[in-house]
């Protein structure tokens, strides 16, 4: 605590991009009791320097408001990091050697768990059980892919779950099958649950450790706050308790809004439970005040809800329009009721029919309740029908974008574009169009689906090409839908003030201004000095929350 009006901490001699409304720059920032007390030139801030003031010389490097991630799964990501982690590989051989190495190193674990494989490594995105059987024949293996919408399992796991040629597909998923109907080894969407329900619960402490692991990883990219896109007290995940525990022990250094999971197998009767969870779910930096409704799946396995049918390999229309996870009339009722009760609704809305159904549900709530300040938001927005672009502004629905996916890479080029066809594939990730139509843009990563590094996300938002460092197969010769590029300040605003707004924290975070909390991050260079093709080469050096350092790079 500062005495005589002196600052506790001063950052001097830097390029401070404040992200205030004017997007102004400063040189120096002073912090007292965790709050920003001065922003200006080095001379202006020098007056606040006392004997006990810690001075950080930025040496010309860049200081930004801490990034906020509006859709992320830090506990799932942390669990991946603590288990059999396939995220950093891009080949079948790499996966198999990692899995067999992990199994050998953990002989006592009853299940081999973890995940993070990429669909484009396998024909049609579907790995087979025989590859796993060859390396782990005696224990069940359950490994979700990078986006969590499918899992690779071995024969032992299928045997424990009793999944055979005779098992019907569940309503919300699909068992990938061989010609004779036997399970091939990939389970899509809700079919994963046939096996995952047999996974023994991990310990509370393991979930807690996963949260801390995920949190540390997010801080290492300059992220100081986020919205956890699935918070639940049940399933093997149980991150609700982990957040409360971390808040209690004061180890929760991120500012977190939790989006409570809407159980799509149930109806409005679950709302009482959600209210109880919200009531008990506010402690320290954590507040479970949002509800997550997953309205569809993903394009790569044809479960994203489309207005027109998917095409087959020959470009002919199929009879598949994907899945509406919640029946649209029930969705309207649910959203209206949640809106009445003051919940923010966070939708997974990926393809054009799901986007429309989510917007229709918000419209129904507006019609019944009028406008309010709950800031419902739609995440993913891979395909938005042009007729719906203006509705985000009109309905006050935030566009929650995950920009890293807006590029020509294998999942896009091999598994998506051919099955969408013209003109629909050109409606993908329409960030510039949404901005032009007045939508409020917020951004997130969806980690562990893909990298949580906001510099990589912004790189793609600006360039619509993958960063050169991207570990998977990419085609960087062509810009992906160049008209939908946005500029760097717009992307940076979405990752700071935008996501702070989604979390109802724009009054005290999201920019470097006097009176706000000192949630800031230092980067190794001024990203504006580089050509835009090098945005992703900028790295976080240190991260602060409430003026306390929560991350420092090894060489800092
Ligand atoms: Zn997600």
PDB file of N, CA, C and O and ligand atoms in Angstrom, residues 71 73 229 292 380 446, ligand 1:
ATOM      1  N   UNK A  71     -14.662 -16.732 -24.694  1.00  0.00           N
ATOM      2  CA  UNK A  71     -15.170 -18.118 -24.802  1.00  0.00           C
ATOM      3  C   UNK A  71     -13.988 -19.079 -24.698  1.00  0.00           C
ATOM      4  O   UNK A  71     -13.249 -19.260 -25.658  1.00  0.00           O
ATOM      5  N   UNK A  73     -12.158 -22.666 -22.374  1.00  0.00           N
ATOM      6  CA  UNK A  73     -12.355 -23.813 -21.468  1.00  0.00           C
ATOM      7  C   UNK A  73     -11.036 -24.102 -20.736  1.00  0.00           C
ATOM      8  O   UNK A  73     -10.353 -25.077 -21.039  1.00  0.00           O
ATOM      9  N   UNK A 229     -16.744 -21.049 -20.900  1.00  0.00           N
ATOM     10  CA  UNK A 229     -17.917 -21.336 -21.719  1.00  0.00           C
ATOM     11  C   UNK A 229     -18.680 -22.588 -21.291  1.00  0.00           C
ATOM     12  O   UNK A 229     -19.742 -22.865 -21.843  1.00  0.00           O
ATOM     13  N   UNK A 292     -24.880 -21.170 -20.629  1.00  0.00           N
ATOM     14  CA  UNK A 292     -24.407 -21.583 -21.948  1.00  0.00           C
ATOM     15  C   UNK A 292     -25.410 -22.555 -22.568  1.00  0.00           C
ATOM     16  O   UNK A 292     -25.688 -23.606 -22.014  1.00  0.00           O
ATOM     17  N   UNK A 380     -18.984 -18.372 -32.009  1.00  0.00           N
ATOM     18  CA  UNK A 380     -18.529 -19.162 -33.158  1.00  0.00           C
ATOM     19  C   UNK A 380     -18.902 -18.543 -34.500  1.00  0.00           C
ATOM     20  O   UNK A 380     -18.040 -18.218 -35.278  1.00  0.00           O
ATOM     21  N   UNK A 446     -11.795 -20.252 -27.655  1.00  0.00           N
ATOM     22  CA  UNK A 446     -12.319 -21.605 -27.534  1.00  0.00           C
ATOM     23  C   UNK A 446     -11.212 -22.615 -27.181  1.00  0.00           C
ATOM     24  O   UNK A 446     -11.380 -23.803 -27.378  1.00  0.00           O
TER      25      UNK A 446
HETATM   26 ZN1  LIG B   1     -16.323 -23.866 -26.620  1.00  0.00          ZN
END
